[in-house]
mmCIF file of C-alpha atoms in Angstrom:
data_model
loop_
_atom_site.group_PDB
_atom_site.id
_atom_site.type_symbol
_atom_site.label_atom_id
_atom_site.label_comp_id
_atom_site.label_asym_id
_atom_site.label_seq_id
_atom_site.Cartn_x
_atom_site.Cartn_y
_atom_site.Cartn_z
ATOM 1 C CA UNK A 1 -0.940 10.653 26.281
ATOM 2 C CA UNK A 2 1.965 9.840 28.516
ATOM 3 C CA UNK A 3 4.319 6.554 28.029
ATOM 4 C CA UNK A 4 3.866 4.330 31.131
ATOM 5 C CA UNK A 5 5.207 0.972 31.680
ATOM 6 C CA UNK A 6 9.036 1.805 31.155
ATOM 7 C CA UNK A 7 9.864 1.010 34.639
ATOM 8 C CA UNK A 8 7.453 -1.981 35.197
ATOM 9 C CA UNK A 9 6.131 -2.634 31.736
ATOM 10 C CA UNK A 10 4.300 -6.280 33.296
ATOM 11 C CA UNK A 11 2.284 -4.650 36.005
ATOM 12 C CA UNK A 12 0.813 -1.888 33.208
ATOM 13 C CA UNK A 13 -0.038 -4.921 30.925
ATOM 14 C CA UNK A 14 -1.380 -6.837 34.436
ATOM 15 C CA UNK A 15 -5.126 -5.334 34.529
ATOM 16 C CA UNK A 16 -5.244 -6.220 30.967
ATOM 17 C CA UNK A 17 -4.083 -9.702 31.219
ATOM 18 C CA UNK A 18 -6.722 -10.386 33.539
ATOM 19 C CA UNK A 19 -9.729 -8.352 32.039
ATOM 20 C CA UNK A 20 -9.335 -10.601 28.839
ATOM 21 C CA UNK A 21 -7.827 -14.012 30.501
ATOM 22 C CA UNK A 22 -4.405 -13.395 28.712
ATOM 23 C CA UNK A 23 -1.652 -15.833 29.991
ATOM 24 C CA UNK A 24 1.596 -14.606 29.574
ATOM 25 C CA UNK A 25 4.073 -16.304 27.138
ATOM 26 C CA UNK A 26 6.925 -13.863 27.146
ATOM 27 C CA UNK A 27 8.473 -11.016 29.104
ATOM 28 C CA UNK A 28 6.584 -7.602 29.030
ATOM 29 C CA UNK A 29 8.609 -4.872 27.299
ATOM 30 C CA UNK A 30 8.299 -1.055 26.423
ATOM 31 C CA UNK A 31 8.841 0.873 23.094
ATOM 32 C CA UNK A 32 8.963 4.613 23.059
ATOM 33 C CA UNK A 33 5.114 4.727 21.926
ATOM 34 C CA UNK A 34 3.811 0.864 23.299
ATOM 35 C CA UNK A 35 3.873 -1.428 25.888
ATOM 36 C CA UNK A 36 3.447 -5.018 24.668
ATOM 37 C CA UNK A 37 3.474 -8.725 25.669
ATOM 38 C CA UNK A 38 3.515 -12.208 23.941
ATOM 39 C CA UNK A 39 0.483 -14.061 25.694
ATOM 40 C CA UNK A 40 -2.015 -16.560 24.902
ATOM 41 C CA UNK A 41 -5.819 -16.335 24.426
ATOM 42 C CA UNK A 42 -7.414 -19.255 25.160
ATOM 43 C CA UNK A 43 -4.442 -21.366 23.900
ATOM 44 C CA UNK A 44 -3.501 -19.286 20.970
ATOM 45 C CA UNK A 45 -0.404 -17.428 20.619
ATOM 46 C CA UNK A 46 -1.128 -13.273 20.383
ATOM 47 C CA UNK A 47 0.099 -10.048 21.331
ATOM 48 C CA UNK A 48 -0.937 -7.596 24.589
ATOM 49 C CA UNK A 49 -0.581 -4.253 23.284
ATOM 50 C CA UNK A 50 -1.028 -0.799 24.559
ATOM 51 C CA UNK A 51 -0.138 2.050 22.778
ATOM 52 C CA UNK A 52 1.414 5.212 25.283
ATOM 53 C CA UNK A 53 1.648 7.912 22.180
ATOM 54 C CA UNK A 54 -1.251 9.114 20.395
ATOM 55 C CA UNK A 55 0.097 8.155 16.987
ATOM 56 C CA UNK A 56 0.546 4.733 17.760
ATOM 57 C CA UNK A 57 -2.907 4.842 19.312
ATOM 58 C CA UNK A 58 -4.401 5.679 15.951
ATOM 59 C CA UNK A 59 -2.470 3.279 13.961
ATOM 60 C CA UNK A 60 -3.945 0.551 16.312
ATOM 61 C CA UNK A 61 -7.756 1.996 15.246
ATOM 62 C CA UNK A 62 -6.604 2.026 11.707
ATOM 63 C CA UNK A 63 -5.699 -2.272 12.026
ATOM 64 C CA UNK A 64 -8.830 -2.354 13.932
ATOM 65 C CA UNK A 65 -10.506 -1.395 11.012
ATOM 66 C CA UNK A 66 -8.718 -3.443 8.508
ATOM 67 C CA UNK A 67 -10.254 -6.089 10.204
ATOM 68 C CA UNK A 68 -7.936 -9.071 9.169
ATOM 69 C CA UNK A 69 -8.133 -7.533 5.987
ATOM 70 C CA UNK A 70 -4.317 -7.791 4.595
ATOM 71 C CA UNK A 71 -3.396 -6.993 8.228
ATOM 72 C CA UNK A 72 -2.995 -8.899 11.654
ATOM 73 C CA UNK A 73 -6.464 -9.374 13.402
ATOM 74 C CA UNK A 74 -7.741 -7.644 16.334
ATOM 75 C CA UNK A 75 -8.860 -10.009 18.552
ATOM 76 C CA UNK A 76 -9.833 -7.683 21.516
ATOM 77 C CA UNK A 77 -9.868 -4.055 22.254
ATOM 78 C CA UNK A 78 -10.690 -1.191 24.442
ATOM 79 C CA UNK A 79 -9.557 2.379 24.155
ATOM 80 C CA UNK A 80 -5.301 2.168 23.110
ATOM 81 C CA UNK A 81 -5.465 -1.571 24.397
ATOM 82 C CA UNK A 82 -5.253 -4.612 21.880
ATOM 83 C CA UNK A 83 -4.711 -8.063 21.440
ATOM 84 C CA UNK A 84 -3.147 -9.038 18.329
ATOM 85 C CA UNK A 85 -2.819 -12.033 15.797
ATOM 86 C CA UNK A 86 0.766 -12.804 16.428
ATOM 87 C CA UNK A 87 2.899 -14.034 13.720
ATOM 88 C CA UNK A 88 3.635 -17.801 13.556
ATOM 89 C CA UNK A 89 5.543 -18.591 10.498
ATOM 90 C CA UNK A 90 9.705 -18.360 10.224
ATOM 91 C CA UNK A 91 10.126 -16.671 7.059
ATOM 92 C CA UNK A 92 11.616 -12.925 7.235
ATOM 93 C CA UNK A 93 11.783 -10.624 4.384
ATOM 94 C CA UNK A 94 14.676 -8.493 5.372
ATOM 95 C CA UNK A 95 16.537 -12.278 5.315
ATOM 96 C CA UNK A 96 15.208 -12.980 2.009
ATOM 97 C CA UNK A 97 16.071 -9.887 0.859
ATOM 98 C CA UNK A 98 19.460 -10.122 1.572
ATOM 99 C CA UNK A 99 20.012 -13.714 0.108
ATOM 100 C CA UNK A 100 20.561 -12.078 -3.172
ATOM 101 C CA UNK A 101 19.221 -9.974 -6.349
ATOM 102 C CA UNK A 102 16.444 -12.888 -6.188
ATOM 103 C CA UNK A 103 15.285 -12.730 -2.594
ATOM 104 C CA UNK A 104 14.821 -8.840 -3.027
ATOM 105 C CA UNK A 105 13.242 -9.002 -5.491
ATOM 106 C CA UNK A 106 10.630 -11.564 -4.185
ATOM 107 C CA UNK A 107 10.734 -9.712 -1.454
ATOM 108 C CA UNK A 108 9.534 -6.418 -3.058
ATOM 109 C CA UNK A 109 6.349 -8.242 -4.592
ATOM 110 C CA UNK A 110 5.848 -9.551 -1.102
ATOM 111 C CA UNK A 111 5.513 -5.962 0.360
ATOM 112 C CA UNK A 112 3.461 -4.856 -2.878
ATOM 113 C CA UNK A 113 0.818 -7.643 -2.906
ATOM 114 C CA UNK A 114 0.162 -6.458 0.871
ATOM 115 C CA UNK A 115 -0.211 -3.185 0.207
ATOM 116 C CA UNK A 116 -2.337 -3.908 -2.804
ATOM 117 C CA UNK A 117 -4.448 -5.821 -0.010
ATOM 118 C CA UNK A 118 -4.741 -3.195 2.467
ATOM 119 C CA UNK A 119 -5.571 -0.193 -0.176
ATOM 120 C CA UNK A 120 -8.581 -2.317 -1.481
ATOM 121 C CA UNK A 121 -10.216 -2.001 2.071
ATOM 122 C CA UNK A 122 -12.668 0.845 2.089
ATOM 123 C CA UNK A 123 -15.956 -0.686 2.537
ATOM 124 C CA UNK A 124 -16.700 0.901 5.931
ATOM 125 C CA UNK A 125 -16.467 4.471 7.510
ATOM 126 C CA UNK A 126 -13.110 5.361 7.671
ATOM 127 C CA UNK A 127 -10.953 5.813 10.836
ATOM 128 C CA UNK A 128 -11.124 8.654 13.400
ATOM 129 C CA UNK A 129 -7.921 10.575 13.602
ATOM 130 C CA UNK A 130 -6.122 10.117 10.108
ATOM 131 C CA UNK A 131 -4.465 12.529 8.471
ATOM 132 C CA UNK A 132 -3.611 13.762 5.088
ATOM 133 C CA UNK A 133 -0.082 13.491 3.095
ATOM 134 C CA UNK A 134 0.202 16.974 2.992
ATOM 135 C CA UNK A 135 0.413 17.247 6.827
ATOM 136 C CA UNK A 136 2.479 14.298 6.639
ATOM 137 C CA UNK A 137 4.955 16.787 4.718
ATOM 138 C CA UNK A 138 5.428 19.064 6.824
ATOM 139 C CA UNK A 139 8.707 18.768 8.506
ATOM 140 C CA UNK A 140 10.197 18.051 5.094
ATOM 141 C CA UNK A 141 8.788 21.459 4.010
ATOM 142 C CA UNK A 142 10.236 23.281 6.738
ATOM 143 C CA UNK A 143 13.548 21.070 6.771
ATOM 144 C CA UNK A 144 14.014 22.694 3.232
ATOM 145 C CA UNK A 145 12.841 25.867 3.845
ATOM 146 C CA UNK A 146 15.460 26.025 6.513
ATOM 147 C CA UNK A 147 17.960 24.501 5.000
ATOM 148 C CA UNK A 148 17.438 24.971 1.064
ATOM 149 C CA UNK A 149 21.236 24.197 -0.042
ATOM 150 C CA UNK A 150 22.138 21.330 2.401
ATOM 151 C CA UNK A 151 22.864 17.346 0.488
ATOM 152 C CA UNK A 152 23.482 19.373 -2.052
ATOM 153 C CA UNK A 153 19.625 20.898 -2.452
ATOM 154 C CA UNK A 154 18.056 17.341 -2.128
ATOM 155 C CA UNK A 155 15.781 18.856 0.655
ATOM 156 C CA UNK A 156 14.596 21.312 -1.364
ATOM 157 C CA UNK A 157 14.334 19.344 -4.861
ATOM 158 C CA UNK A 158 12.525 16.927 -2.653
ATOM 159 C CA UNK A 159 9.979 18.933 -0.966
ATOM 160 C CA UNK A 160 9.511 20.453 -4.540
ATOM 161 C CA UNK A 161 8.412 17.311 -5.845
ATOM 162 C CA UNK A 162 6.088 16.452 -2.920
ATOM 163 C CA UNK A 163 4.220 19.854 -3.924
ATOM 164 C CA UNK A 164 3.896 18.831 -7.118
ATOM 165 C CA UNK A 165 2.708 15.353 -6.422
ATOM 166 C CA UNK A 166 0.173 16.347 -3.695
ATOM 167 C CA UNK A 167 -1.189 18.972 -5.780
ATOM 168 C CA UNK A 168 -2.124 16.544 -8.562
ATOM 169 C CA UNK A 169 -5.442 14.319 -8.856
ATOM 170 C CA UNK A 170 -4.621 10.705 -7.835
ATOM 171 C CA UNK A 171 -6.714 7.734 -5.788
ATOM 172 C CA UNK A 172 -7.104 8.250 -2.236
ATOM 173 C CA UNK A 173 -6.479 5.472 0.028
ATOM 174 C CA UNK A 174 -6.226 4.884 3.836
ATOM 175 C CA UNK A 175 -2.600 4.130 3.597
ATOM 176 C CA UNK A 176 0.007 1.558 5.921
ATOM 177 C CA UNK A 177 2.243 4.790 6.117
ATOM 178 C CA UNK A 178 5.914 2.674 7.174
ATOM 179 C CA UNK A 179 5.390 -0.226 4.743
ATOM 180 C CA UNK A 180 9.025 -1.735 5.414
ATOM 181 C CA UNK A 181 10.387 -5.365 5.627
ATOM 182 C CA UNK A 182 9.994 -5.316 9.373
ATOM 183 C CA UNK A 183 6.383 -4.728 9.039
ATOM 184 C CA UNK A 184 5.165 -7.146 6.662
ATOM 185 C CA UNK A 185 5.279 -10.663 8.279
ATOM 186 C CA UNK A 186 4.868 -14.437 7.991
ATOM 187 C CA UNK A 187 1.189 -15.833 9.676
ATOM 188 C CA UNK A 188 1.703 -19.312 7.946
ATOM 189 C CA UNK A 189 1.596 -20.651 4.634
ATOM 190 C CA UNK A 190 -1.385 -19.735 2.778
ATOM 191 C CA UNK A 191 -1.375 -22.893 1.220
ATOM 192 C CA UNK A 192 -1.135 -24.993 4.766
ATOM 193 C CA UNK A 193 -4.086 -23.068 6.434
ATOM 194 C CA UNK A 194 -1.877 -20.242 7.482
ATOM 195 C CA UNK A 195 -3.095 -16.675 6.786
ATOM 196 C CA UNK A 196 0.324 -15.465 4.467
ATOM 197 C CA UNK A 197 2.065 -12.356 4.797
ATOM 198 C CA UNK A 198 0.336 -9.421 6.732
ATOM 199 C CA UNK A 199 1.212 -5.941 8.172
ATOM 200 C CA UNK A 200 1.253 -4.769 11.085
ATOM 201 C CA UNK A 201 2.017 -1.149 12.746
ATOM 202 C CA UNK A 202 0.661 1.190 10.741
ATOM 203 C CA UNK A 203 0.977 4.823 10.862
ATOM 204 C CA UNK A 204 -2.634 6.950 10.375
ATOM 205 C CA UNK A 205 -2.649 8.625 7.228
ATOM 206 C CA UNK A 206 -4.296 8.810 4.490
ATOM 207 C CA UNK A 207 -3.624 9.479 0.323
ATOM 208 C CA UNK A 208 -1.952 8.235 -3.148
ATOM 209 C CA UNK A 209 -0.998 4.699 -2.952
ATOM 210 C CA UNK A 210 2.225 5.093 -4.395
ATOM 211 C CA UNK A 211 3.711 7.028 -1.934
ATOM 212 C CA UNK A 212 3.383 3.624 0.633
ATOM 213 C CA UNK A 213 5.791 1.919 -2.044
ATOM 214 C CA UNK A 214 8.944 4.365 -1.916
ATOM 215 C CA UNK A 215 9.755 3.375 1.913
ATOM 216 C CA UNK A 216 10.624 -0.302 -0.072
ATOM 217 C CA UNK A 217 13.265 1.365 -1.796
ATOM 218 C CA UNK A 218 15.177 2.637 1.591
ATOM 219 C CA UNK A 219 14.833 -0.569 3.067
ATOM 220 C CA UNK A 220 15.879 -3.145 4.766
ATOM 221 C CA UNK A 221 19.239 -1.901 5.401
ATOM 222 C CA UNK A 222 22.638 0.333 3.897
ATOM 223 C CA UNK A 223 23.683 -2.368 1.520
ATOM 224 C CA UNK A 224 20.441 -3.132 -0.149
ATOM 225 C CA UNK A 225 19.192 0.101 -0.615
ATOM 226 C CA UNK A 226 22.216 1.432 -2.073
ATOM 227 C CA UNK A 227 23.031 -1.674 -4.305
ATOM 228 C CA UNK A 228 23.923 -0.395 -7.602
ATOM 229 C CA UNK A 229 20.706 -1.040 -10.401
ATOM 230 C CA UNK A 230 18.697 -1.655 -6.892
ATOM 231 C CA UNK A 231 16.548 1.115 -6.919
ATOM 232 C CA UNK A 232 15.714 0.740 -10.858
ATOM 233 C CA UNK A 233 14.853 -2.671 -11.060
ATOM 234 C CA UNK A 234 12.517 -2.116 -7.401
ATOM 235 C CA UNK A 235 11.223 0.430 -9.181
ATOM 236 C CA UNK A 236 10.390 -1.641 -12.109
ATOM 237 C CA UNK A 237 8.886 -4.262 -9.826
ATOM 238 C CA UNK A 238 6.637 -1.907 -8.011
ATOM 239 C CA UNK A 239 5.444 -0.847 -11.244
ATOM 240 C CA UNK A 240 4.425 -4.245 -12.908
ATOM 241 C CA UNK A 241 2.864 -5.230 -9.124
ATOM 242 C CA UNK A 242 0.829 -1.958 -9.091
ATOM 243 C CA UNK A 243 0.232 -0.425 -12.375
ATOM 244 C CA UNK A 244 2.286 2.569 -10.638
ATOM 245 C CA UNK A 245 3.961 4.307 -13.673
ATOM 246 C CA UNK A 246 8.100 4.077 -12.982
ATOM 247 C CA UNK A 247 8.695 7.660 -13.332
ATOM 248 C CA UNK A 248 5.803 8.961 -11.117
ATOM 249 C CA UNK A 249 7.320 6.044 -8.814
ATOM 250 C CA UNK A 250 10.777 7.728 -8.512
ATOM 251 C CA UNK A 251 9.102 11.159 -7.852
ATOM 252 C CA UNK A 252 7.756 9.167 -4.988
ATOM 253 C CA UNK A 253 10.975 7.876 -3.622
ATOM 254 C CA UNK A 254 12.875 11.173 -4.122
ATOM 255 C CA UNK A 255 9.880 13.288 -1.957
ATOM 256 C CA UNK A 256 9.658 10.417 0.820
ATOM 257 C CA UNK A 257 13.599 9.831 0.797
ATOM 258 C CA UNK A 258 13.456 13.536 1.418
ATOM 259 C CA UNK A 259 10.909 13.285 4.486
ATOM 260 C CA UNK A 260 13.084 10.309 5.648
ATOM 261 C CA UNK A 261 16.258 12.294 5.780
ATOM 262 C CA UNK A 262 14.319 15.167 7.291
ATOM 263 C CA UNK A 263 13.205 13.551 10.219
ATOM 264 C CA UNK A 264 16.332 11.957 11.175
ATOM 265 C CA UNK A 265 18.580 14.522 10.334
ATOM 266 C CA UNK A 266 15.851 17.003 12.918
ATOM 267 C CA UNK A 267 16.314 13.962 15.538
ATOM 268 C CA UNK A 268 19.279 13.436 15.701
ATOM 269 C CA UNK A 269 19.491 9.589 13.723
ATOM 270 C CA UNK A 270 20.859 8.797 10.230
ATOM 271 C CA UNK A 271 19.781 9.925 7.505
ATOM 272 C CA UNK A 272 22.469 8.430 5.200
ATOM 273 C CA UNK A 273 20.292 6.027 3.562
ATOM 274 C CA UNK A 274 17.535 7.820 2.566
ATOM 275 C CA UNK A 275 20.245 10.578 1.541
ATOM 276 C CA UNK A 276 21.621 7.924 -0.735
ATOM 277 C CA UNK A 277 18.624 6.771 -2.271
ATOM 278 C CA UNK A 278 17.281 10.081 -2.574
ATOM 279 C CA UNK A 279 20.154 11.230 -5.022
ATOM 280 C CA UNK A 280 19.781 8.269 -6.963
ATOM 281 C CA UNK A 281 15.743 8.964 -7.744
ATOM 282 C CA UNK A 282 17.052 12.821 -7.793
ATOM 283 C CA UNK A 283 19.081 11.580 -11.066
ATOM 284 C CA UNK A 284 16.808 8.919 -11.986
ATOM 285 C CA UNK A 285 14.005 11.905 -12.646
ATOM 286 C CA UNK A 286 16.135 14.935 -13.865
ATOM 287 C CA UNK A 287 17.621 12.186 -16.213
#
């Protein structure tokens, strides 16, 4: 799968727009894996996507079959082509996460209640195309293996741990895979006829529910992550949400703060904050 639509993002989107009588309500824009639109479907404010990268193709079957389901609806589809539920509410969690010790921490139980949501869904055949944590892994693996003493070993304490965890028995679950405060947004108040907080863009994998709650911990930015008593008391949050036990919860963090740091460090971006947070579940565990 190539990535169209950089150049002229509207006419990609423009047999789609007319296929499903989509009016535009925005400018058309590319991403490195989608081309996407705010329109309207017969008056109601959605989303024109089309994924350009397989993996973002897959995470658009995996909403599909969420179904609504914790999730944005699908409201149309063919092939990588969707049209979305968009988002209609103002609230924002990386805002109320950084209004204070009290806003993060709401915000935390936010993210965990939808991921609670989404794991519960598993009432149909499952998705084409996922794929397990262990392949998920893999750069990490070879990021340590290639690099065993760099951050001080953290690559290879990390990778280490993610052994260990895949290798033991735990629930399987189609998971969000990027469960983050930019993912997790405001459809309305529940309690005003609007739909509460769902995800959107997931990845396509599949495995132990805890390991969607450690990307909380490196999020939303520098600051919050790497607040001091931050990662405990998420950590303590995430447990009394989930029934997650705290110490198999830091193993978590420390193995995905490893994968984190892997893949940006291998592309080039930083890797500083899952670094960070990685040391402090490093200690956290060891302690």
């Amino acid at each position: 799968m190539t990535s169209p639509g950089a150049d002229d993002p509207d006419a990609v989107l423009a047999p789609w727009r007319s296929r499903w009588g989509l009016v535009p309500d925005g400018d058309a824009f590319a991403t490195p894996s989608s081309v996407l639109q705010p329109v309207l479907r017969d008056g109601v404010p959605a989303y024109l996507k089309l994924a350009t990268v397989a993996e973002e193709a897959a995470g658009g079957r995996v909403l599909r079959w969420w179904a609504g389901r914790g999730a944005a609806a699908v409201l149309a589809a063919d092939g990588d082509a969707l049209v979305l539920e968009r988002a209609g509410g103002d609230r924002d969690l990386a805002a109320l996460a950084a209004s204070g010790t009290h806003g993060d921490e709401t915000a935390t139980r936010i993210l965990c209640r939808a991921a609670v949501r989404l794991h519960a869904v598993d009432d149909l055949p499952r998705p084409e195309g996922l794929v397990g944590l262990r392949r998920w892994f893999v750069e990490l693996f070879e990021h340590a293996a290639a690099h065993p003493t760099d951050r001080g070993g953290l690559f290879a304490r990390a990778a280490i741990e993610a052994q260990a965890l895949l290798a033991e028995r735990a629930a399987d679950v189609v998971l969000h895979g990027d469960l983050h405060h930019g993912n997790v947004l405001d459809f309305g108040d529940a309690e005003s006829g609007g739909r509460g907080w769902l995800a959107i863009d997931p990845k396509h994998i599949h495995g132990d529910p805890a390991f969607d709650f450690a990307n909380i911990l490196c999020n939303p930015d520098r600051e919050i992550a790497h607040a001091p008593g931050r990662l405990e008391r998420t950590v303590s949050i995430i447990a009394d949400e989930t029934g997650i036990d705290e110490r198999r919860m830091l193993r978590w963090t420390l193995a995905w703060a490893g994968l984190s740091a892997a893949w940006s460090e291998r592309s080039g971006g930083d890797a500083e904050i899952a670094v960070g947070v990685g040391e402090r579940a490093r200690r956290a565990v060891d302690g």
